[in-house]
XYZ file of C-alpha atoms in Angstrom:
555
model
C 44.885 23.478 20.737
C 43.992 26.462 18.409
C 40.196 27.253 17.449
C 41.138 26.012 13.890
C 42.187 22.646 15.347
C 39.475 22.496 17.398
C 37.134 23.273 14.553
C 38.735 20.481 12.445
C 38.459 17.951 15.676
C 34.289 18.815 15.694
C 33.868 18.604 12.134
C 35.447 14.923 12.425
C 33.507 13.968 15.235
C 30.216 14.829 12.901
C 31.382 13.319 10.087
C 32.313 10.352 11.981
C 28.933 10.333 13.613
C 27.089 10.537 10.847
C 29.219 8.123 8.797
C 28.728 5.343 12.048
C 24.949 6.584 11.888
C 24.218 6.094 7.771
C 26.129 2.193 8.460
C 23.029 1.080 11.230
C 20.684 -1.499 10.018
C 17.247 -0.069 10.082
C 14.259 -1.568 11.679
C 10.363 -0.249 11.002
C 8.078 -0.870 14.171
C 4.673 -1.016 14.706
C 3.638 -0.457 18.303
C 0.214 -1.493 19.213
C -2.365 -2.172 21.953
C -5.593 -1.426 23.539
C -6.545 1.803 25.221
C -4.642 2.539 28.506
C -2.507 -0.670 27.955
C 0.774 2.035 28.445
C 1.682 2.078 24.850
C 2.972 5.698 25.205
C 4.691 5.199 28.357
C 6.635 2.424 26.617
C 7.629 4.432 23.324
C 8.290 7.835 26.047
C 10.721 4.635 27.741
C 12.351 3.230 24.640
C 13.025 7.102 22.793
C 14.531 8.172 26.683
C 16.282 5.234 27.569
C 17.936 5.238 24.109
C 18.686 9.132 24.015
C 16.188 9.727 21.225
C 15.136 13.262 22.715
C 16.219 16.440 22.584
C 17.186 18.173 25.767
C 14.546 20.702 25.660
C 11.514 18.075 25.625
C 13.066 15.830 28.382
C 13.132 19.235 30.337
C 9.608 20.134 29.480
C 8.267 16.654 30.400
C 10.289 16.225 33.740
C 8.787 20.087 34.891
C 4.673 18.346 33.911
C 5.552 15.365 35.516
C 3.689 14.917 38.571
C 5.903 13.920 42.069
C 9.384 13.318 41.326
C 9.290 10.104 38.402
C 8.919 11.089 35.118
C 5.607 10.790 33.401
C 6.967 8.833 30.101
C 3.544 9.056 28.167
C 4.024 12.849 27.918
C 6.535 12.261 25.194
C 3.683 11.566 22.999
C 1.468 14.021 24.259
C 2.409 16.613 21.178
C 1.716 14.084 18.722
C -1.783 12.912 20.309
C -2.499 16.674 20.226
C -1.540 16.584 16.275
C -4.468 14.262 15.853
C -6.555 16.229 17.972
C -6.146 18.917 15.646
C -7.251 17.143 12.568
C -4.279 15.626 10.783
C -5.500 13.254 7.690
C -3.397 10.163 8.907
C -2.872 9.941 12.385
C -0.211 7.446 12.298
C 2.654 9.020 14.385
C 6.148 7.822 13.255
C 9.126 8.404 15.643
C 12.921 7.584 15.461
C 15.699 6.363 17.715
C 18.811 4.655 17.032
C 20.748 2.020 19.370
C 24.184 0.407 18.722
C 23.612 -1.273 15.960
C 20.468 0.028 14.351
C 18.190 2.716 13.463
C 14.442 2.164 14.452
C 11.581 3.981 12.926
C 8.099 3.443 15.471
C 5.006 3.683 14.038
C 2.935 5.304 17.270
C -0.688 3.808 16.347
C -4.035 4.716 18.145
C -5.265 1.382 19.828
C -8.765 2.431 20.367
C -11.484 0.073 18.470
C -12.370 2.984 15.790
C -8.969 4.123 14.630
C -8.089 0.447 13.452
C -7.740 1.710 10.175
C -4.840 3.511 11.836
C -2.867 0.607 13.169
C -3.334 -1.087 9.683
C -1.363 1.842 8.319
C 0.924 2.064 10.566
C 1.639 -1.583 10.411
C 1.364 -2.017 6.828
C 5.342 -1.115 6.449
C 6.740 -3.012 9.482
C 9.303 -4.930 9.516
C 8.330 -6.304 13.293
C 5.559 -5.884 15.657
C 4.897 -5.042 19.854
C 1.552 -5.675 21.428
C 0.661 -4.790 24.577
C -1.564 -6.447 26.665
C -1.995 -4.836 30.132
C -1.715 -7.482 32.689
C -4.796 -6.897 34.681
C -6.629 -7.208 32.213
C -5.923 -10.418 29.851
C -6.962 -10.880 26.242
C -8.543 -8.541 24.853
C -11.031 -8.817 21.633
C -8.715 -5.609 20.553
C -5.415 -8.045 21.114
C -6.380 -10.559 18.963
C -7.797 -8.082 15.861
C -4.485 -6.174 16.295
C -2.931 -9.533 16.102
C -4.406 -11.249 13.336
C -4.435 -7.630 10.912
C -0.689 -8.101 12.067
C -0.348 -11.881 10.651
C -2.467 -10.271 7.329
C -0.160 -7.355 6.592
C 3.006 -10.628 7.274
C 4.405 -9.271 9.997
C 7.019 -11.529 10.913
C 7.935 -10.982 14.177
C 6.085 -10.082 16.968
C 6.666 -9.029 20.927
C 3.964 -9.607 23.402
C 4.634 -7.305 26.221
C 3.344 -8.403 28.685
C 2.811 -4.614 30.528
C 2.252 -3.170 34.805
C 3.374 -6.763 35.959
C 4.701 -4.426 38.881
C 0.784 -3.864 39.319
C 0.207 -7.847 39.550
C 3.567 -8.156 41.804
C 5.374 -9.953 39.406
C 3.531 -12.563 39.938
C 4.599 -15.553 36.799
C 1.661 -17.837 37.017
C 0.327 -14.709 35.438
C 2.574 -14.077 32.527
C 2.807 -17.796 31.813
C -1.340 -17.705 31.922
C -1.313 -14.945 29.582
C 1.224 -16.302 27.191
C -0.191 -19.543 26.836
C -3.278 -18.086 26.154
C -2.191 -15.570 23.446
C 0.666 -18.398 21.713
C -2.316 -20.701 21.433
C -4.506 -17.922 19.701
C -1.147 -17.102 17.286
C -0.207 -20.656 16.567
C -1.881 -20.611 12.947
C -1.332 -16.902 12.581
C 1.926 -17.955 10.450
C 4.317 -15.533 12.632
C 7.835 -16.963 12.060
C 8.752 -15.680 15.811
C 6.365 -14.496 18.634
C 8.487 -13.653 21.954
C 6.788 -12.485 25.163
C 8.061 -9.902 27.438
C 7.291 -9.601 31.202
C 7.390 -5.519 31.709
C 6.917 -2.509 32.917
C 6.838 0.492 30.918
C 6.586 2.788 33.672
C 9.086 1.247 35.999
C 11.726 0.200 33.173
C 11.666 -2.996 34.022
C 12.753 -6.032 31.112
C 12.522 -2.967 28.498
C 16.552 -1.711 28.017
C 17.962 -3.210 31.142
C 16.984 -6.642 32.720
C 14.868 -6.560 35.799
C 15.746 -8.100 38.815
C 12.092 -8.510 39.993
C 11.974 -11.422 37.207
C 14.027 -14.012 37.786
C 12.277 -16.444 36.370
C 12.460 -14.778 32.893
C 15.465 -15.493 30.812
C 16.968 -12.142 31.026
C 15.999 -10.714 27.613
C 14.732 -7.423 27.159
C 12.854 -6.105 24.468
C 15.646 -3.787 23.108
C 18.234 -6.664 22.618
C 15.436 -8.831 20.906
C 15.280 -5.624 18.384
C 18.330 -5.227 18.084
C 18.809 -9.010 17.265
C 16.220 -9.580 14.572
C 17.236 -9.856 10.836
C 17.726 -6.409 8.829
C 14.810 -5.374 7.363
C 12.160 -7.559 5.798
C 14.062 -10.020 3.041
C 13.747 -9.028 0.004
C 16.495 -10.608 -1.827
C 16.227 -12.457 -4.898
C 12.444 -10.756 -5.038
C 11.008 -10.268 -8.761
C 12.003 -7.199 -9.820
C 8.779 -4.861 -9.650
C 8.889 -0.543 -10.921
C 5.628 0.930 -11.177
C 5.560 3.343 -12.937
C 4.946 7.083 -11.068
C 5.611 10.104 -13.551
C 6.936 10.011 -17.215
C 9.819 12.575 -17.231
C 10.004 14.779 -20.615
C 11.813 17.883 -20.021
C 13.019 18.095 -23.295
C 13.042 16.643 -26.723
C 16.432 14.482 -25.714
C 15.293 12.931 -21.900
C 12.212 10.507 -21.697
C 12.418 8.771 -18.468
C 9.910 6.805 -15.908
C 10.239 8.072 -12.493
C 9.334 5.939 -9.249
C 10.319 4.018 -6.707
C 11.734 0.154 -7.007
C 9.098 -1.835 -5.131
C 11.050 -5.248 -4.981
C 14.054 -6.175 -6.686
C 17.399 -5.614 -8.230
C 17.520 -3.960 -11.724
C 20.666 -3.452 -14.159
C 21.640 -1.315 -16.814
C 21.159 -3.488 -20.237
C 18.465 -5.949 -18.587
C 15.763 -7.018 -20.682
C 12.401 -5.603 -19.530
C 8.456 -5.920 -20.084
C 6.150 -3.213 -19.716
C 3.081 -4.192 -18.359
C -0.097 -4.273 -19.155
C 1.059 -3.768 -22.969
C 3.792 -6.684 -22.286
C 6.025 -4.331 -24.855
C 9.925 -5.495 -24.504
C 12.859 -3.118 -24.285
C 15.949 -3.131 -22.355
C 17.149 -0.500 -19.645
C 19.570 2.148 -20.954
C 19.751 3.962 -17.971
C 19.200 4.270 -14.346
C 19.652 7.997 -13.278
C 19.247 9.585 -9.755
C 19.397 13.110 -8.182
C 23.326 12.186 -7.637
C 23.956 10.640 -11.240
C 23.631 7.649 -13.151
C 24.236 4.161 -11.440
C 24.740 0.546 -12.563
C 22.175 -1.161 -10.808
C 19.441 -0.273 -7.996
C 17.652 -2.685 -5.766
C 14.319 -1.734 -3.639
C 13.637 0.453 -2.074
C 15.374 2.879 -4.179
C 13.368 6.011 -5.751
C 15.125 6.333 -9.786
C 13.831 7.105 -13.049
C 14.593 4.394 -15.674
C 15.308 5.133 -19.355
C 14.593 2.538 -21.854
C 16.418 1.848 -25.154
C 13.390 2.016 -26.994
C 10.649 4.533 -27.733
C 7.973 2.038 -26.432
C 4.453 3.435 -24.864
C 4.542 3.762 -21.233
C 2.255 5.513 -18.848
C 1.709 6.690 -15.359
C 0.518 3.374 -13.896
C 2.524 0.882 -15.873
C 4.398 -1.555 -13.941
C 7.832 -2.430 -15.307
C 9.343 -5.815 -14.488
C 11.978 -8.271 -15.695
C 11.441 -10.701 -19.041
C 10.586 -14.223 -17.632
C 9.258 -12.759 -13.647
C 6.178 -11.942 -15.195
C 3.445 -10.205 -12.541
C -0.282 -11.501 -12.591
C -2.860 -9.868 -14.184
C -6.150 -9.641 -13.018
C -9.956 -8.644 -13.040
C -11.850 -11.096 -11.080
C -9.410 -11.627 -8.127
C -9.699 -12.741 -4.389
C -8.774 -10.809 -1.736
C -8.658 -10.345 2.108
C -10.133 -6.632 3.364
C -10.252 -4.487 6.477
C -13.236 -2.715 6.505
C -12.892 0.724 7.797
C -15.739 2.271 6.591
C -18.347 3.985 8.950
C -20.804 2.347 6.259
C -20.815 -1.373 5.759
C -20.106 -2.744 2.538
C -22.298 -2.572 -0.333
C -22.125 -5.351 -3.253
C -24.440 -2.804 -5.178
C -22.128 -0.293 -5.086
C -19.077 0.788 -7.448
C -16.133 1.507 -5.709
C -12.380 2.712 -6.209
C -9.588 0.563 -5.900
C -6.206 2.071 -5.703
C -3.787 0.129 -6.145
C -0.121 1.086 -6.879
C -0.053 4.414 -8.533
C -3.535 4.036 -10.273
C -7.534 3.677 -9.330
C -9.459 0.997 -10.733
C -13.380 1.302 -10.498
C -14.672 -2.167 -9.217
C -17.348 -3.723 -6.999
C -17.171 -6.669 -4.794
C -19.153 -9.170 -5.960
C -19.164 -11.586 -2.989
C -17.867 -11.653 0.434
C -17.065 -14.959 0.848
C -16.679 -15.126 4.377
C -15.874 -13.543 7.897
C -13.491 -13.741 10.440
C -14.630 -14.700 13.803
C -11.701 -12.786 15.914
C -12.807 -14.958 19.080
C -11.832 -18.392 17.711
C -10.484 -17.239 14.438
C -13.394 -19.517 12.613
C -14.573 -18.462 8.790
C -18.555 -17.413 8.991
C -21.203 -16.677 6.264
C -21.440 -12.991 5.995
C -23.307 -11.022 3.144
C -21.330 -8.238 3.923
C -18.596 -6.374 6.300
C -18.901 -3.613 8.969
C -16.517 -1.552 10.784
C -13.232 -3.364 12.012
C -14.401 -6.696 10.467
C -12.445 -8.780 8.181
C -13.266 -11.143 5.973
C -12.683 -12.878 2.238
C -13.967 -11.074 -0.880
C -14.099 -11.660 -4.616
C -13.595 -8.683 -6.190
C -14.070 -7.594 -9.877
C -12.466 -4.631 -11.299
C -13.312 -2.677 -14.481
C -9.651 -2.869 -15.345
C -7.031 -5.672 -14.275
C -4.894 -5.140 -12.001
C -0.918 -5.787 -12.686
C 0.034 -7.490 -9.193
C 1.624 -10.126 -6.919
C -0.351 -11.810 -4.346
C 0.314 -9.931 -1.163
C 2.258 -13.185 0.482
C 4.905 -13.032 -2.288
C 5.248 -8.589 -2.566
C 3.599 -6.430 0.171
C 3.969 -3.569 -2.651
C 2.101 -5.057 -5.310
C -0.318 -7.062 -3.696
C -1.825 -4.688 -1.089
C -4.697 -1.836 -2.418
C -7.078 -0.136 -0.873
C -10.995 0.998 -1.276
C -11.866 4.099 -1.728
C -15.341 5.459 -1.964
C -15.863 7.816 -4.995
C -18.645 9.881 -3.256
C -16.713 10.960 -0.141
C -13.135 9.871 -1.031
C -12.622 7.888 1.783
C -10.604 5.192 2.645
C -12.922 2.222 3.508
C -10.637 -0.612 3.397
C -7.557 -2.125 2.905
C -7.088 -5.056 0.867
C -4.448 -7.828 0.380
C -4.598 -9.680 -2.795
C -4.661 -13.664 -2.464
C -4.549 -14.339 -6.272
C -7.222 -14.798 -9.292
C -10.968 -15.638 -8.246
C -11.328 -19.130 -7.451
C -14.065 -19.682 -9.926
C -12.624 -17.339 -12.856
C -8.824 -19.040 -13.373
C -6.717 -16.251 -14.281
C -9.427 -13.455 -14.594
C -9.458 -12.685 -18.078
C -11.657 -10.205 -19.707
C -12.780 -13.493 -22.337
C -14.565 -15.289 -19.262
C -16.642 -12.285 -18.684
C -19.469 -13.245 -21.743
C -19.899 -16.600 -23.821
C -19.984 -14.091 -26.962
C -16.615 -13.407 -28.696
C -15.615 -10.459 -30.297
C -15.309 -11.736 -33.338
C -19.040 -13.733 -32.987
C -20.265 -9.682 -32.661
C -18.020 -8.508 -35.530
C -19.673 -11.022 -38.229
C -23.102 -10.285 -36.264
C -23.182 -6.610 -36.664
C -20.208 -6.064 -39.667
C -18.259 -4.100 -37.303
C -15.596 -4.082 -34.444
C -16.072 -2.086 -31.271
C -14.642 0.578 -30.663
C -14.192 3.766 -28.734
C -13.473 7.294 -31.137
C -12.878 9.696 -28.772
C -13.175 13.818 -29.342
C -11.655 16.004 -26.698
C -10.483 19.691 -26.055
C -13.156 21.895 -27.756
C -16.370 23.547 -26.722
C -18.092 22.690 -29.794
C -16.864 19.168 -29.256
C -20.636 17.827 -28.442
C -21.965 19.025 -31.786
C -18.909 17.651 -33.498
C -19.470 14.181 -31.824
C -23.227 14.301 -32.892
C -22.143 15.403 -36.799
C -20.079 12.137 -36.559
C -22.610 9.689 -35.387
C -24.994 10.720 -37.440
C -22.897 9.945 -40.550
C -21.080 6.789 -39.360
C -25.006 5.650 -38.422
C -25.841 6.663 -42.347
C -23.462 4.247 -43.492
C -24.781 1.777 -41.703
C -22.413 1.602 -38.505
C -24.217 0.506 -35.251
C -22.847 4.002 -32.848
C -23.995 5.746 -30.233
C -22.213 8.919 -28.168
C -21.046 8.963 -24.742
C -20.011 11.950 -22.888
C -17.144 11.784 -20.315
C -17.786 8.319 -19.224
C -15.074 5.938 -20.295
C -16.874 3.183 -18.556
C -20.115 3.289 -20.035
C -17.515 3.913 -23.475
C -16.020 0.219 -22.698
C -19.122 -1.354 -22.094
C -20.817 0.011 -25.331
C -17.759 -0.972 -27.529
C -17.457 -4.605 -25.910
C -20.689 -4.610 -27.161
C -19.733 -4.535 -30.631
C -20.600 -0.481 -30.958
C -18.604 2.373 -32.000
C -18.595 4.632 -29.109
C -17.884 7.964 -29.949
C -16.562 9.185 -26.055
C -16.156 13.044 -25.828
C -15.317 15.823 -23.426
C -15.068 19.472 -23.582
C -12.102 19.038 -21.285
C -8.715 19.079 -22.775
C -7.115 17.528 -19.492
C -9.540 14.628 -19.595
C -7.602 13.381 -22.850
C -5.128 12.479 -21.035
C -6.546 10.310 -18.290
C -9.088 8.733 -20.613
C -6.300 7.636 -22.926
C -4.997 5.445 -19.855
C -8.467 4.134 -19.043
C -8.766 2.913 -22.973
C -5.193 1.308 -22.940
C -5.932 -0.287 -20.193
C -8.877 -1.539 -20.970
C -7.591 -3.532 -24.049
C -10.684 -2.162 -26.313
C -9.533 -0.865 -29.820
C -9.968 3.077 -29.777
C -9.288 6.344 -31.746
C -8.481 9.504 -30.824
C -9.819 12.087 -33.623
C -8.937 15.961 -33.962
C -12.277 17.889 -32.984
C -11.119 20.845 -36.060
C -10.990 18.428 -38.742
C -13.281 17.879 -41.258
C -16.295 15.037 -40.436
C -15.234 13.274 -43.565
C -11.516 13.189 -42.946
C -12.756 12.146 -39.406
C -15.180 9.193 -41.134
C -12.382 8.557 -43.213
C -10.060 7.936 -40.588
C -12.743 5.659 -38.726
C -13.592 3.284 -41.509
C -9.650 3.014 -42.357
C -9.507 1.931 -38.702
C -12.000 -0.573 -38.903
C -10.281 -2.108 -41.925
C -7.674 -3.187 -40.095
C -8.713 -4.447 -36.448
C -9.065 -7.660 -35.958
């Protein structure tokens, strides 16, 4: 055979490879456990055992090894020293592929402080392995890994069982241990819990069945991945686009870029934008590689829409008739993560799709007791704890409750002082006491009781982009206050904007910033609150002019 041929023969092998490769189902797993249970000596196992490791490390770890086995934990030593260094999320994600599937492992720390971790790496799972170290039992950890699992909806989940070469295979203590985890997991809601007599170090019951159980059925944890349903089901799901970027590179192109959250979308379907509820129809869906007919989660496109309808970074786009909820006063379940417990006085960020909301909890309406999985009174939550919360946003949110879309019905908290992430939330649905969580129930006084009080709507006129823009807004009160208008300026703050013109005021919002246009203008969409924008060079009359013709006609 010439080199040509032989050329031509490797070139088909690799595309044959990776054509066989791009065909595998894939599978997202969390692994999890308690300190020292030999977590990373079962994912060093799993990535060997299924050739998932370049030549060079296997070398590497075999010369550190101690004695002549091979030390499989020191396959994640590189990315424990990653943390070590300081990486933001220290959720390690590694890959390996088997006959008929490609697995992605979310690596997650299992000591008590780096929950938060294990929440993120389990929040995209499609299945879940715990490890519970035979010597040791139940552990408080084991069940708050478990139950954060049964939150998030894992559906299925491995107990391995792991060093039962430590407690001689003995079975009366696997079936002890199993009986006493399946009875904690009963009313977790898993669909499938399997446990796994192992051990990572030894191989045994992990790729290859072990002969030192004979009393297990002869299923190892590989074949029961390799046997679970593709992927988390998510067909016939509403159809769910938030919105990410607004593309406009020219005068021609105006198209919403992000990434299909649940759902199946086609090219002429009739769409609502939410939270404006505006209906168009899709005129395009167009990718890096061209336009397509339909896309179905989780796809990343940009939609075009056959009309010229407002839509904003933030905007969730979904099918006429699968409308989403939308709400301010909601329930929800959190994971506190926070160093600091929480704090009902405090305002807090809640970001939740592509957009923050500010909010405060209102209540916590109860906590989780891990032990015995009983609801107690708690006025508030600390590290690791989880409990119920009512929660009540500035802004509604445009969601799913998290048991119906893990996309649009999971947020997190964010504090606004030190930007971090202090929880993670999973929405149950509108506040138990508030029905759907309208902005009405929030005050017995209507708008329009206010407008035939004080002669006027509310409103926000907002100035932005100049330095003299604070004299401007001043020039303006004082004359819409001469004719009699009840105003009062507001600098920056959209909130305190809102809450001035739901009081029946004209709240003249400005900014020297010419950037802050932009975001305020999604704040005051949002917000449902009649508002203005007015040029800071015009003229104060044409400005008054402009204000009073506005007022005319709202409602």
């Amino acid at each position: 055979m010439t080199a040509a041929e032989q050329l031509k023969d490797s070139n088909q092998d690799v595309q044959r490879f990776l054509a066989d490769h791009s065909e595998k189902e894939l599978l997202r797993l969390a692994v999890v456990g308690s300190v020292d249970d030999g977590k990373s000596t079962l994912i060093g196992r799993l990535l060997y055992e299924c050739n998932g490791l370049f030549e060079d490390q296997v070398a590497a770890v075999k010369r550190a090894s101690a004695g002549e086995e091979i030390d499989f934990s020191l396959f994640t030593d590189g990315l424990r020293a990653e943390r070590e260094q300081g990486i933001t999320i220290d959720v390690a994600y590694r890959y390996f592929s088997t006959r008929r599937r490609k697995v992605i492992v979310a690596d997650t720390p299992g000591h008590l402080q780096y929950t938060r971790n294990m929440a993120t790496g389990a929040s995209t799972a499609d299945a879940g392995v715990i490890l519970v170290d035979a010597r040791l039992g139940i552990l408080p950890q084991t069940r708050r890994h478990a139950y954060i699992a049964s939150l998030l909806r894992i559906p299925y989940l491995a107990v391995a069982i792991n060093k039962m070469d430590l407690m001689d295979f003995d079975r009366a203590v696997f079936d002890r241990l199993a009986t006493e985890f399946g009875e904690f997991a009963r009313t977790l809601g898993f669909e499938q819990v399997r446990f796994f007599p192992i051990s990572a170090r030894a191989g045994d019951n992990i790729t290859l069945p072990s002969a030192r159980t004979p009393w297990h059925d002869g299923e190892t944890l590989l074949g029961w991945l390799e046997s679970l349903p593709h992927q988390r089901r998510l067909d016939g799901a509403a159809f769910r686009f938030p919105v990410q970027y607004v593309l406009r590179p020219d005068l021609y192109y105006r198209g919403f870029a992000g990434q299909i959250a649940s759902g199946t979308v086609r090219v002429g379907d009739e769409v609502v934008i939410h939270p404006s509820k505006r209906r168009t129809h899709i005129a395009s869906i167009d990718t890096f590689n061209g336009g397509l007919q339909e896309a179905s989660a989780p796809s990343s496109v940009t939609l075009r829409l056959t009309d010229e309808v407002d839509v904003s970074r933030g905007d969730l786009i979904a099918h006429a008739g699968q409308s989403p909820l939308v709400l301010q006063h909601l329930d929800a379940m959190l994971v506190w993560f926070g160093e600091k417990p929480l704090d009902g006085s405090r305002r807090y960020l809640v970001k939740h799709t592509s957009k923050y909301v500010p909010a405060h909890v209102e209540q916590v309406l109860w906590r989780k007791e891990l032990e015995d999985l009983s609801e107690v009174p708690a006025q508030s939550l600390s590290l690791n704890e989880i409990g119920k919360v009512r929660l009540v946003c500035k802004r509604p949110l445009v969601c799913d409750p998290y048991q119906d879309n893990r996309k649009t019905g999971a947020f997190i908290l964010v504090d606004p002082l030190s930007n971090d992430t202090v929880a993670a939330g999973m929405i149950l649905g509108p506040a138990e006491s508030e029905g759907a969580g309208s902005r009405e129930s929030r005050s017995l006084i209507s708008a329009e009781e206010r407008r035939k009080r004080l002669g006027q709507s509310g409103a926000v006129l907002v100035l932005a982009g100049t330095p003299e823009v604070q004299e401007g807004a001043l020039r303006l009160e004082r004359a819409l206050f001469d004719l009699g208008r009840h105003v009062a300026t507001v600098r920056g703050d959209a909130e305190a904007a809102l809450s001035l013109a739901e009081a029946g005021l004209l709240a003249i919002l400005y900014t020297p910033v010419p950037q802050a246009r932009l975001g305020l203008r999604e704040q005051l969409r949002d917000a449902g609150i009649p508002w203005l924008e007015l040029e800071p060079s015009q003229e104060l009359e044409h400005q008054v002019k402009q204000v009073l013709a506005a007022q005319e006609t709202t409602p």
